[in-house]
Amino acid sequence: MTDPTPNQAPETQSNPSNKALPGPLRCLSGAVVAGGLAIALYSLTSSIASNFASKPIQSDNFTVVNITVAVRTLVVGTSALATGIFGLIAIGLAALAIQVLFNRPAAPTDAKQ
């Protein structure tokens, strides 16, 4: 009872540096999904921006105009940020697929010799 948290044996502990890379097909499928989401979000961003541009603000109150502009900017900016993030993810996954395809790791060597 002196050691409340017993340690596992070193053979059963997982080593994160020994994890295998995902296959190129898995990377490419992730890139396709992320690219599709980026295209859909780009279409949504474009639609939101054109909708906001076509409807002028119907108020003479300076505070209302400022709040409306801030909300419109926030909505379009958030949508554009999500579009950019998913686009970069798609590019990164496609590059990872190419890297994994050309740099296949050698057979794992046994650490205990």
Tab-separated table of C-alpha atoms in Angstrom:
chain	number	residue	atom	x	y	z
A	1	MET	CA	0.000	0.000	0.000
A	2	THR	CA	2.995	2.324	-0.045
A	3	ASP	CA	2.766	2.860	-3.823
A	4	PRO	CA	-0.807	3.913	-4.731
A	5	THR	CA	-0.080	4.127	-8.477
A	6	PRO	CA	1.878	1.107	-9.649
A	7	ASN	CA	3.933	1.540	-12.783
A	8	GLN	CA	3.431	-0.639	-15.785
A	9	ALA	CA	6.201	-2.785	-17.114
A	10	PRO	CA	8.320	-1.006	-19.763
A	11	GLU	CA	7.287	-3.576	-22.389
A	12	THR	CA	3.586	-2.675	-22.060
A	13	GLN	CA	3.996	1.119	-22.162
A	14	SER	CA	3.327	2.638	-25.559
A	15	ASN	CA	6.075	4.658	-27.168
A	16	PRO	CA	4.664	7.534	-29.257
A	17	SER	CA	7.820	7.785	-31.360
A	18	ASN	CA	7.286	4.248	-32.701
A	19	LYS	CA	3.836	4.972	-34.154
A	20	ALA	CA	3.521	4.247	-37.843
A	21	LEU	CA	2.527	6.924	-40.304
A	22	PRO	CA	-0.910	6.637	-41.899
A	23	GLY	CA	-1.073	5.266	-45.392
A	24	PRO	CA	-1.242	7.518	-48.459
A	25	LEU	CA	-4.803	6.452	-49.229
A	26	ARG	CA	-5.968	7.535	-45.776
A	27	CYS	CA	-4.187	10.886	-46.164
A	28	LEU	CA	-5.705	11.454	-49.591
A	29	SER	CA	-9.203	10.596	-48.416
A	30	GLY	CA	-8.801	13.085	-45.557
A	31	ALA	CA	-7.546	15.683	-48.027
A	32	VAL	CA	-10.586	15.114	-50.249
A	33	VAL	CA	-12.953	15.526	-47.302
A	34	ALA	CA	-11.194	18.663	-46.070
A	35	GLY	CA	-11.078	20.070	-49.605
A	36	GLY	CA	-14.783	19.433	-50.052
A	37	LEU	CA	-15.532	21.230	-46.803
A	38	ALA	CA	-13.291	24.120	-47.882
A	39	ILE	CA	-15.137	24.444	-51.186
A	40	ALA	CA	-18.508	24.315	-49.430
A	41	LEU	CA	-17.392	26.923	-46.895
A	42	TYR	CA	-16.035	29.130	-49.695
A	43	SER	CA	-19.434	29.001	-51.387
A	44	LEU	CA	-21.121	29.826	-48.082
A	45	THR	CA	-18.732	32.719	-47.418
A	46	SER	CA	-19.304	34.135	-50.880
A	47	SER	CA	-23.068	33.848	-50.472
A	48	ILE	CA	-23.024	35.526	-47.054
A	49	ALA	CA	-20.795	38.356	-48.261
A	50	SER	CA	-22.924	39.048	-51.350
A	51	ASN	CA	-26.091	38.905	-49.256
A	52	PHE	CA	-24.694	41.448	-46.793
A	53	ALA	CA	-23.467	43.665	-49.640
A	54	SER	CA	-26.849	43.662	-51.377
A	55	LYS	CA	-28.745	44.783	-48.273
A	56	PRO	CA	-27.701	48.193	-46.997
A	57	ILE	CA	-28.086	49.137	-43.352
A	58	GLN	CA	-31.474	50.815	-42.792
A	59	SER	CA	-30.631	53.045	-39.860
A	60	ASP	CA	-29.383	56.552	-39.198
A	61	ASN	CA	-28.278	55.755	-35.659
A	62	PHE	CA	-24.481	55.736	-35.464
A	63	THR	CA	-24.362	53.019	-32.775
A	64	VAL	CA	-26.660	50.697	-34.717
A	65	VAL	CA	-24.578	51.131	-37.859
A	66	ASN	CA	-21.350	50.365	-35.991
A	67	ILE	CA	-22.779	47.255	-34.318
A	68	THR	CA	-24.214	46.021	-37.627
A	69	VAL	CA	-20.911	46.495	-39.420
A	70	ALA	CA	-19.073	44.717	-36.604
A	71	VAL	CA	-21.459	41.743	-36.668
A	72	ARG	CA	-21.284	41.473	-40.456
A	73	THR	CA	-17.493	41.604	-40.342
A	74	LEU	CA	-17.402	38.977	-37.617
A	75	VAL	CA	-19.688	36.595	-39.523
A	76	VAL	CA	-17.836	36.921	-42.828
A	77	GLY	CA	-14.443	36.790	-41.113
A	78	THR	CA	-15.293	33.646	-39.157
A	79	SER	CA	-16.554	31.936	-42.271
A	80	ALA	CA	-13.452	32.976	-44.222
A	81	LEU	CA	-11.214	31.745	-41.409
A	82	ALA	CA	-12.911	28.339	-41.424
A	83	THR	CA	-12.527	28.216	-45.217
A	84	GLY	CA	-8.820	28.951	-44.956
A	85	ILE	CA	-8.240	26.426	-42.188
A	86	PHE	CA	-9.919	23.602	-44.085
A	87	GLY	CA	-8.053	24.594	-47.256
A	88	LEU	CA	-4.706	24.457	-45.456
A	89	ILE	CA	-5.624	21.122	-43.894
A	90	ALA	CA	-6.417	19.725	-47.352
A	91	ILE	CA	-3.080	20.940	-48.725
A	92	GLY	CA	-1.187	19.554	-45.733
A	93	LEU	CA	-2.839	16.147	-45.961
A	94	ALA	CA	-2.126	15.948	-49.687
A	95	ALA	CA	1.523	16.827	-49.038
A	96	LEU	CA	1.676	14.203	-46.272
A	97	ALA	CA	0.270	11.606	-48.677
A	98	ILE	CA	3.028	12.415	-51.167
A	99	GLN	CA	5.668	12.256	-48.442
A	100	VAL	CA	4.396	8.923	-47.119
A	101	LEU	CA	4.162	7.530	-50.650
A	102	PHE	CA	7.791	8.296	-51.497
A	103	ASN	CA	9.371	7.791	-48.062
A	104	ARG	CA	8.203	4.388	-46.995
A	105	PRO	CA	9.877	3.530	-43.692
A	106	ALA	CA	12.122	0.514	-43.511
A	107	ALA	CA	11.056	-2.572	-41.631
A	108	PRO	CA	10.944	-1.884	-37.890
A	109	THR	CA	14.038	-3.026	-36.076
A	110	ASP	CA	13.906	-4.732	-32.714
A	111	ALA	CA	15.255	-2.443	-29.977
A	112	LYS	CA	16.325	-5.402	-27.804
A	113	GLN	CA	19.473	-6.907	-29.239
